[in-house]
Coordinates of C-alpha atoms and ligand atoms in Angstrom, one line a residue:
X4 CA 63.7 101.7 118.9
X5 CA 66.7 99.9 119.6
X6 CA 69.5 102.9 118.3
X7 CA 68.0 105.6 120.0
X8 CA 68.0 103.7 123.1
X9 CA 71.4 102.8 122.0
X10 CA 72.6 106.3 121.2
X11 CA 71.2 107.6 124.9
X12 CA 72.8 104.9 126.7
X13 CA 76.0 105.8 125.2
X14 CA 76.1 109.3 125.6
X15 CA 74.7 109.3 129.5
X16 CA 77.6 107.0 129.9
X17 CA 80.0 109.1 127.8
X18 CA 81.2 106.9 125.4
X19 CA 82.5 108.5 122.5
X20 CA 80.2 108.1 119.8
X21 CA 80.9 109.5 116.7
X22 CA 78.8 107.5 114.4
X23 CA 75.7 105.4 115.5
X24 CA 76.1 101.6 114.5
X25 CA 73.8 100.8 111.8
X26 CA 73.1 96.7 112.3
X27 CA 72.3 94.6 114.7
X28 CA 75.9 93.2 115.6
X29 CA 77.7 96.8 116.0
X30 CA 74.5 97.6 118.0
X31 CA 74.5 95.4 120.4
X32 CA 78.1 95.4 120.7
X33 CA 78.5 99.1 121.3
X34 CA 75.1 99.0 124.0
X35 CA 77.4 96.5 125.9
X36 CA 80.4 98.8 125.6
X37 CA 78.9 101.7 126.3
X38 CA 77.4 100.0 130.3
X39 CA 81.1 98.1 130.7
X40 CA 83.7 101.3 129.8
X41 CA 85.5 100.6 133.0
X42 CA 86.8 97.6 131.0
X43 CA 86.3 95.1 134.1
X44 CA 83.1 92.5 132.1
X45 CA 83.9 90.2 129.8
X46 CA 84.1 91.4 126.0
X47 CA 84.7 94.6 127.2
X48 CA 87.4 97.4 127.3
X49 CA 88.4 100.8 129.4
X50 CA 88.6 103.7 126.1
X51 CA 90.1 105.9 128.6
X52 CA 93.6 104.5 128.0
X53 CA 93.2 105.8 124.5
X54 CA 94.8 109.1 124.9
X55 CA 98.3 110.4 124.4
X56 CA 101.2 109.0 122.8
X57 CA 100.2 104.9 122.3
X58 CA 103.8 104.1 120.1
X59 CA 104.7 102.4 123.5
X60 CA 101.6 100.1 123.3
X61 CA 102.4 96.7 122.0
X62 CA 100.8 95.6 118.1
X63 CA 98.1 93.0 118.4
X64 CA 97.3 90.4 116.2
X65 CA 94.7 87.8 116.3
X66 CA 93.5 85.0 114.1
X67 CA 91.1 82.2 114.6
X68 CA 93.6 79.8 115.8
X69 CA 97.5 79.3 115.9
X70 CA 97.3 79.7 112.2
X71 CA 97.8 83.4 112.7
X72 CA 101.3 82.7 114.0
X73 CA 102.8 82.4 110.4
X74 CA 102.2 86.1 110.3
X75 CA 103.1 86.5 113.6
X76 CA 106.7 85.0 113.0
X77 CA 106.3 86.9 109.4
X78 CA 106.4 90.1 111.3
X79 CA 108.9 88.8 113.7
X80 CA 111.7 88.3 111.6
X81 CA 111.2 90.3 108.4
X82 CA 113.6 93.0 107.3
X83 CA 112.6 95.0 104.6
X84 CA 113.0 98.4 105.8
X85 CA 115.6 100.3 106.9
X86 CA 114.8 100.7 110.5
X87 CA 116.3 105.0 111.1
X88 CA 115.2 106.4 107.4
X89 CA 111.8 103.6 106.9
X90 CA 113.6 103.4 103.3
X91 CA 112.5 99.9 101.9
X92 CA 115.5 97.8 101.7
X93 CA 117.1 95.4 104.1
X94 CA 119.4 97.0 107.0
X95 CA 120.6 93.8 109.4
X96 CA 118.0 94.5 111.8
X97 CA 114.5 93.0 112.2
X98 CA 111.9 95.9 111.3
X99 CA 109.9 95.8 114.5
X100 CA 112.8 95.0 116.5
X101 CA 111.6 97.3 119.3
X102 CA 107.5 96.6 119.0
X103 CA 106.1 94.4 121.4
X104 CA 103.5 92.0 120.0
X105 CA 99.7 90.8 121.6
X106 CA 98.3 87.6 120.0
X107 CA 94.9 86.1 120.2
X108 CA 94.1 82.7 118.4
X109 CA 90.4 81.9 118.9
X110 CA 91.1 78.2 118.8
X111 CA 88.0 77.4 121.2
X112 CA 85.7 79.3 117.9
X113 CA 87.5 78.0 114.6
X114 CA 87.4 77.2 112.3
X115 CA 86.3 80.8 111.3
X116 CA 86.3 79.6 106.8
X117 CA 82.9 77.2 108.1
X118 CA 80.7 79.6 110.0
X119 CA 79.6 81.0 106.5
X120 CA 78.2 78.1 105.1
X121 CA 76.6 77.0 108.2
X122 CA 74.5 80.4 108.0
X123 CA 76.2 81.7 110.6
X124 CA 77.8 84.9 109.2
X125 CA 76.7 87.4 111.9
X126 CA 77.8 84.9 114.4
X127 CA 81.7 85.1 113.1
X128 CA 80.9 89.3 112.8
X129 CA 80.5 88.8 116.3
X130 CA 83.1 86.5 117.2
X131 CA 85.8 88.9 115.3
X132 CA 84.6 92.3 117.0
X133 CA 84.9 90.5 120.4
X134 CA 88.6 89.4 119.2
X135 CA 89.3 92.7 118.9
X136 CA 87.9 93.5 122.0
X137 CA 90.1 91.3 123.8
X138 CA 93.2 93.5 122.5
X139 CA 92.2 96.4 123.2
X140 CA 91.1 95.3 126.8
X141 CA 93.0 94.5 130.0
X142 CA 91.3 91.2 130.4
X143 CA 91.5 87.2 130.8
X144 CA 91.5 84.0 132.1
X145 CA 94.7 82.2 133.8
X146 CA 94.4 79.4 136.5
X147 CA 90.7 80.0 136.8
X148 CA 90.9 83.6 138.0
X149 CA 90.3 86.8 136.0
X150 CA 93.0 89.0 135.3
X151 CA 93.2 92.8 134.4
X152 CA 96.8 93.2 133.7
X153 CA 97.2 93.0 129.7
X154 CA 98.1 96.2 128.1
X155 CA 95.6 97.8 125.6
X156 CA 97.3 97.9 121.9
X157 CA 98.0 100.3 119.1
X158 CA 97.3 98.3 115.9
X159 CA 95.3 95.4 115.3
X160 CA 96.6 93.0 112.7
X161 CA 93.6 90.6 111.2
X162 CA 96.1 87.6 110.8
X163 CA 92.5 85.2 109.3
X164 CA 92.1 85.9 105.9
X165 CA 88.2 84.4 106.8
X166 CA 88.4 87.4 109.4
X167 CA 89.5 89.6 107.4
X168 CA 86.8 88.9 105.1
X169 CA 84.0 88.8 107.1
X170 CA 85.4 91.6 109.9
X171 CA 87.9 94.3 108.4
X172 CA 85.1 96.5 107.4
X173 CA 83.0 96.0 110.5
X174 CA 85.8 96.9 112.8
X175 CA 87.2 99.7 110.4
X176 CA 84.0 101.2 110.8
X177 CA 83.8 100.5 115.1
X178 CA 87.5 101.6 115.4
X179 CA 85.9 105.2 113.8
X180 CA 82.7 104.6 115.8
X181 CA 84.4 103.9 119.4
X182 CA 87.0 107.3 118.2
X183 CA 90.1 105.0 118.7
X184 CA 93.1 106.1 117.2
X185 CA 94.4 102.7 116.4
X186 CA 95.6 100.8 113.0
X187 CA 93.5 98.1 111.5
X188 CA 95.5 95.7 109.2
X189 CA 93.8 92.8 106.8
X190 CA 95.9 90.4 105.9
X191 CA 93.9 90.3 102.7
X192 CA 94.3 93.8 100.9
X193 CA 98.3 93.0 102.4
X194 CA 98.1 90.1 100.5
X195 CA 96.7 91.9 97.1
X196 CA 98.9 94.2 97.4
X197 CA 101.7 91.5 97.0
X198 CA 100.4 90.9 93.8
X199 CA 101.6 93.8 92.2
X200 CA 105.3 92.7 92.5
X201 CA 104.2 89.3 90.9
X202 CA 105.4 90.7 87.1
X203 CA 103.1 87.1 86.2
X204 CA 101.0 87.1 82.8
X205 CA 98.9 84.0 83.6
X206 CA 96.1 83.5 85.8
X207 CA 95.6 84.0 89.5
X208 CA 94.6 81.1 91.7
X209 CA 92.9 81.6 94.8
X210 CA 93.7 78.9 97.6
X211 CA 92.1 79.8 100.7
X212 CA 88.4 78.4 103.1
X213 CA 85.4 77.9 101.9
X214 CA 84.5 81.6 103.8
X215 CA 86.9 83.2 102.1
X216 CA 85.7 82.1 98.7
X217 CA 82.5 82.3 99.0
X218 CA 82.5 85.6 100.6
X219 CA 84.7 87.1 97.4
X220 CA 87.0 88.7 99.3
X221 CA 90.8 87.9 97.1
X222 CA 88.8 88.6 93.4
X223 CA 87.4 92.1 94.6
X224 CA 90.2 92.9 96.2
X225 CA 92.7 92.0 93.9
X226 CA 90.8 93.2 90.9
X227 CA 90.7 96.9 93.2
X228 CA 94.3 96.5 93.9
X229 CA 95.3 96.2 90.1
X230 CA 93.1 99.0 88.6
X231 CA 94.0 101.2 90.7
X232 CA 98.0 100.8 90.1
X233 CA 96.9 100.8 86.2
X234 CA 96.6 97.1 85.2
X235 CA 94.4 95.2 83.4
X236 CA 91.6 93.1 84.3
X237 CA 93.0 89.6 86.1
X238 CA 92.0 86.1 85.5
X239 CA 90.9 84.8 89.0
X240 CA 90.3 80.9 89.9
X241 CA 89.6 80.0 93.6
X242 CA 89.5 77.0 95.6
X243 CA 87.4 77.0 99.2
X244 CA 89.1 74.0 101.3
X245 CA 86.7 73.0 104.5
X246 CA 89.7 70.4 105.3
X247 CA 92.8 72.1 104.6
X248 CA 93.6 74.1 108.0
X249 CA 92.4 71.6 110.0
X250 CA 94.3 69.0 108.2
X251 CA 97.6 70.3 108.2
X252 CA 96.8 70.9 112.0
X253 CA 96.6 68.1 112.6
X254 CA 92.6 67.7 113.7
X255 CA 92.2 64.0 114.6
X256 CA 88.4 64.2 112.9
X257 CA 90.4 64.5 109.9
X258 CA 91.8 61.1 108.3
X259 CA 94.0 62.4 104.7
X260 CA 97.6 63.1 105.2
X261 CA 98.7 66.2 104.4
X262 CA 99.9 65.4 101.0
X263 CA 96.5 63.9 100.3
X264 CA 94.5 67.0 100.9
X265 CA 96.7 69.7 99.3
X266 CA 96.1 67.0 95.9
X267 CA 92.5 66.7 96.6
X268 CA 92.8 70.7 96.5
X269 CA 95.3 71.7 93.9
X270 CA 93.7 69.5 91.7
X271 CA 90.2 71.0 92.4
X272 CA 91.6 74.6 91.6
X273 CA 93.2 73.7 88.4
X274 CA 89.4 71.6 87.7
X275 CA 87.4 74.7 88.6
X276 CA 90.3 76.2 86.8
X277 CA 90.0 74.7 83.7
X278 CA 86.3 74.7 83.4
X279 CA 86.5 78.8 83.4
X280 CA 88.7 79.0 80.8
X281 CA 88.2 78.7 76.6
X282 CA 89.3 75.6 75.5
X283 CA 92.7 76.1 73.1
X284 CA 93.3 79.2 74.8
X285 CA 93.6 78.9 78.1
X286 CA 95.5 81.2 80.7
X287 CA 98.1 79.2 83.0
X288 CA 98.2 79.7 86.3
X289 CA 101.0 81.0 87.3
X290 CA 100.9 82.9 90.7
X291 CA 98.6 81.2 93.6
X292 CA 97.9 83.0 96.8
X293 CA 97.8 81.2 99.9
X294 CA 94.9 83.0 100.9
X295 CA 94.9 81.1 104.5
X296 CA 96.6 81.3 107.2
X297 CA 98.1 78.1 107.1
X298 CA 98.7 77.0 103.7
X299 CA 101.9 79.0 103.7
X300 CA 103.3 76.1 106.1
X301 CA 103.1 73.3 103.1
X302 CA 103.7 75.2 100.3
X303 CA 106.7 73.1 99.3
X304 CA 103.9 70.2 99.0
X305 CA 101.3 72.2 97.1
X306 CA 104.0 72.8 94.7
X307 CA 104.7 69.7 93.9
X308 CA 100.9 69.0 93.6
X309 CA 101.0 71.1 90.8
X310 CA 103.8 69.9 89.1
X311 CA 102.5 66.6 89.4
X312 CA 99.4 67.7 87.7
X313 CA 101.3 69.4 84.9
X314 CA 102.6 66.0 83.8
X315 CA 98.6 65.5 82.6
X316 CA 98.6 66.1 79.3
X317 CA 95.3 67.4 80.0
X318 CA 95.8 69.6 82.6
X319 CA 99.3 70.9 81.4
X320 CA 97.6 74.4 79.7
X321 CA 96.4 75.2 82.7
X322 CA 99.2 75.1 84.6
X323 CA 102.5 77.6 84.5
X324 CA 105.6 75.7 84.1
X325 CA 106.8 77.5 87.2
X326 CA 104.4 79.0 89.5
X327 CA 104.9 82.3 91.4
X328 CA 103.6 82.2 95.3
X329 CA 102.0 85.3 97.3
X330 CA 101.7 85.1 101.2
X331 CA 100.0 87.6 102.9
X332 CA 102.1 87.6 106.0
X333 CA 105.1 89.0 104.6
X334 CA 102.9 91.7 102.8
X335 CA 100.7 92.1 106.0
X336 CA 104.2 92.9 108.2
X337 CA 105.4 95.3 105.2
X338 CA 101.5 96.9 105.3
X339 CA 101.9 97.0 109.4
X340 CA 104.9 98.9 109.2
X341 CA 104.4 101.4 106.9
X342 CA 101.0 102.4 108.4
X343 CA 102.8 102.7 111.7
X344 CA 105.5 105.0 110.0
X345 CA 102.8 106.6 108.8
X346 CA 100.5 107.2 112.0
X347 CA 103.9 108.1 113.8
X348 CA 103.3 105.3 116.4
X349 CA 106.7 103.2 115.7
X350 CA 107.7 102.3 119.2
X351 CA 111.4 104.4 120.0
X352 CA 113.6 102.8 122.2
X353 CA 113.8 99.3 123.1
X354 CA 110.9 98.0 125.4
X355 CA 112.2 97.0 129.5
X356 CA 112.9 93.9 130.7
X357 CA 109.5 93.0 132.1
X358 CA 107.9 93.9 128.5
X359 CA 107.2 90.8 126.8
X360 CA 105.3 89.5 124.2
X361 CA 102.3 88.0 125.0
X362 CA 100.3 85.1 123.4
X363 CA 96.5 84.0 123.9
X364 CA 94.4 81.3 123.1
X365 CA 90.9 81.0 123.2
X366 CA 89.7 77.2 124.9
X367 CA 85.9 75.9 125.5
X368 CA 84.7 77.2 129.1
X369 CA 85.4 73.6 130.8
X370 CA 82.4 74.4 133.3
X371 CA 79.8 74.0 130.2
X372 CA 77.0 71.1 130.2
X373 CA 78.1 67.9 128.9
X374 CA 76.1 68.1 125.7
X375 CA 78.0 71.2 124.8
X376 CA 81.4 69.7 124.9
X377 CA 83.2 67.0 123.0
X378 CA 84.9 64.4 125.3
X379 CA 88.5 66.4 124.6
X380 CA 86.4 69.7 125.6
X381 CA 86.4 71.3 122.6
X382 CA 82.8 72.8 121.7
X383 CA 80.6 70.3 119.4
X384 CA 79.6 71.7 116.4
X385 CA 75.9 71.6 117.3
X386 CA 76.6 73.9 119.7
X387 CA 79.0 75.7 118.3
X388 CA 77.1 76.3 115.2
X389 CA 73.8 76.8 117.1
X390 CA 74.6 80.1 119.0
X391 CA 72.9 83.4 118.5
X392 CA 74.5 86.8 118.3
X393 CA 73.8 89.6 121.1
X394 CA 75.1 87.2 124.1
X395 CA 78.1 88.4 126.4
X396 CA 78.3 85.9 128.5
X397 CA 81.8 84.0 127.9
X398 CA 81.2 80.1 127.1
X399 CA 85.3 80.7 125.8
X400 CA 88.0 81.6 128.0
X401 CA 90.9 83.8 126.5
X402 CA 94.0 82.1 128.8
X403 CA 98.1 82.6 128.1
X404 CA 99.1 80.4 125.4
X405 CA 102.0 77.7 126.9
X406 CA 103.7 75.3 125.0
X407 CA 101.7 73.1 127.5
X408 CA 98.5 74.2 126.2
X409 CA 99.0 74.2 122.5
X410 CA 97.4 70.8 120.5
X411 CA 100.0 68.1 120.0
X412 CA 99.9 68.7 116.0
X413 CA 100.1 72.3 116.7
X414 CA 103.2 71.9 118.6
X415 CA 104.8 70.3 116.6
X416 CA 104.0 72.9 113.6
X417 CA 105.1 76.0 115.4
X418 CA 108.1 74.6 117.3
X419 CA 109.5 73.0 113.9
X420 CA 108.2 76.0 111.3
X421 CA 108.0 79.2 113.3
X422 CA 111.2 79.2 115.4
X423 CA 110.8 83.1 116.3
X424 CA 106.9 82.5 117.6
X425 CA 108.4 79.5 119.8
X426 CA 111.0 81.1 121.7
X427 CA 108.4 83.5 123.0
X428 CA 105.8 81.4 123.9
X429 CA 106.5 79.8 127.7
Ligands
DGL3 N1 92.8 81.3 109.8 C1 91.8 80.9 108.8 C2 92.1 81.7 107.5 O1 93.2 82.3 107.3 C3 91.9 79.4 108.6 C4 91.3 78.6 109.7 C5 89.9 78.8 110.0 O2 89.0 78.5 109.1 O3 89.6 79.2 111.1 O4 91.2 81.8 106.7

């Protein structure tokens, strides 16, 4: 009974509905919508500002943390296009020079790669639709008072590749639903697509979370993303890390250096790796995707946790004598602006003094009980892997993102590796 109490409530409330969502998580979504459209509740949005010409929106991009701002910065600063004719080539200026950018990191909810295996799939459904919900809304949190000043956006740019797995289709399908006409970006087909400049005849490894993995996500897409440009069947490896991301930023629960961890995970790859492969005839790997967010920041130092390997007599076949890297983010900013070429929503004309980027991050509602929070007020993991869809009621707050407010390990990461992201944030 739900959807057709669902589909009335909408339509007395004149919501466009052009599909009816089909599961639980779209529904309840969409029944919350459809009583907020003025935009004003939390995890909701106004769809009346959806009309017009939007090219003078900004682009939002949201991941679940400050991982996101590698592709951020990736977007920032890449010139691949020639900004008048959108020939591909360089032309001296920053592609999205005039674009203004929206970013969300749901630091308060990650990491997104371990809601999977703690059965807690529809929970991170959620958690993504309501990401995107905070772009295309007005709202959020500053000083302890609500706010409804943030401008709607015209493209939303999955920066998580575990988002992207678990969430691309699901908000593909509400962008359609909720009649929006605005972009949706993965940075996971962007990333695939990368492949196909790779001219690399050994293997593929996989480096991304344990979500990611598990959930298939790089092998389907990348096998899709090869046939269809005429290419053979690849050979894929993966490797799910739990630590990784939380190593390299810099989570105190976490006790291996950085350098420890990327060994403990290159060598797993080339293990899992070598056990797929015929013995005497193995394929090398030879291109790796950084299918996470952050692993692009230590590539230098999973590099040399290869070559290290190599010199193993025993692990040599299965490594490339040089190895070929794809990350997403610079295929994600070259996906972003071709779709906006496309859609005809590149901004023209530089933005006005007052238009800034803006960057958001996600923290733990400091008002919750006690038992929900960890003495640094982050959310435990009991709680924060006990909670049920269908709830609107923030226990997260969405407030600006400060140099202030930003984890000591993740200052330290953006300010010395993503000098574009830093300058804008205050
Ligand atoms: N941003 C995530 C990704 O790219 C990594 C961190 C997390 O698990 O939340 O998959």
């Amino acid at each position: 009974m739900r959807a057709p109490h669902f589909f009335l409530a909408a339509v007395l409330l004149g919501f466009a509905v052009t599909a009816r969502a089909v599961d639980p998580v779209a529904e309840s979504i969409d029944i919350h919508l459809a009583a907020h459209r003025d935009g004003r509740a939390a995890h909701s949005f106004d769809p009346s500002g959806y009309t017009g010409d939007l090219s003078a929106l900004p682009v939002g991009v949201f991941d679940s943390g400050i991982g996101g701002l590698t592709v951020l910065e990736a977007i920032l600063t890449i010139d691949a296009f020639h900004n008048d004719t959108l020939k591909p080539g360089p032309d001296g200026l920053p592609d999205f020079e005039n674009e203004r950018f929206l970013y969300l990191g749901d630091q308060a909810n990650m990491p997104y790669g371990n809601y999977a295996k703690a059965g807690k799939t529809d929970y991170l459904r959620e958690l993504i639709l309501k990401d995107a919900i905070f772009l295309l809304g007005n709202r959020y949190h500053s000083e302890g008072v609500v706010h409804h000043d943030k401008p709607p956006v015209k493209a939303l740019v999955i920066a998580c590749n575990t988002a992207t797995a678990y969430g691309l289709e699901d908000l593909k399908a509400a962008v359609k639903r909720w009649d929006l006409p605005v972009i949706v970006v993965g940075v996971v087909e962007a990333g695939a697509r990368g492949l196909l400049e790779a001219d690399s005849p050994g293997a593929i490894g996989v480096m991304a979370t344990v979500g990611t993995c598990d959930s298939g996500v790089y092998p389907r897409t990348i096998q899709g993303t090869l046939g269809l440009a005429g290419r053979g069947v690849a050979t894929i490896t993966q490797q799910g890390s739990p630590d990784l991301a939380a190593v390299i930023e810099g989570d105190p629960s976490r006790k291996q250096t950085v350098q420890e961890q990327v060994a403990i995970d290159v060598r797993q790859l080339v293990e899992n790796h070598r056990a797929s492969q015929p013995a005497g005839n193995a394929k090398p790997l030879s291109t790796i995707v950084l299918g996470c967010t952050h692993f692009p920041l230590v590539g230098r130092e999973i590099d040399a946790a290869f070559a290290s390997l190599r010199e193993d007599p025993v692990l040599a076949p299965y490594i490339a004598e040089t190895r070929h890297y794809v990350d997403p983010a610079e295929w994600t900013a070259r996906q972003l602006f071709r779709e906006l070429a496309a859609a005809k929503l590149r901004r023209r004309g530089a933005p006005g003094a007052g238009e800034k980027d803006r960057l958001f991050l996600s923290i733990a509602d400091p008002t919750l009980s006690g038992k929900r929070l960890n003495p640094d007020g982050s959310l435990t993991d009991a709680y924060k892997y006990g909670r049920e869809t269908g709830s609107f009621v923030e226990d997260t707050l969405v407030v600006p993102m400060t140099r202030a407010a930003l984890p000591a390990a993740g200052k330290k990461l953006v300010s010395e590796k993503l000098p574009a992201v830093w300058e804008r944030i205050e």
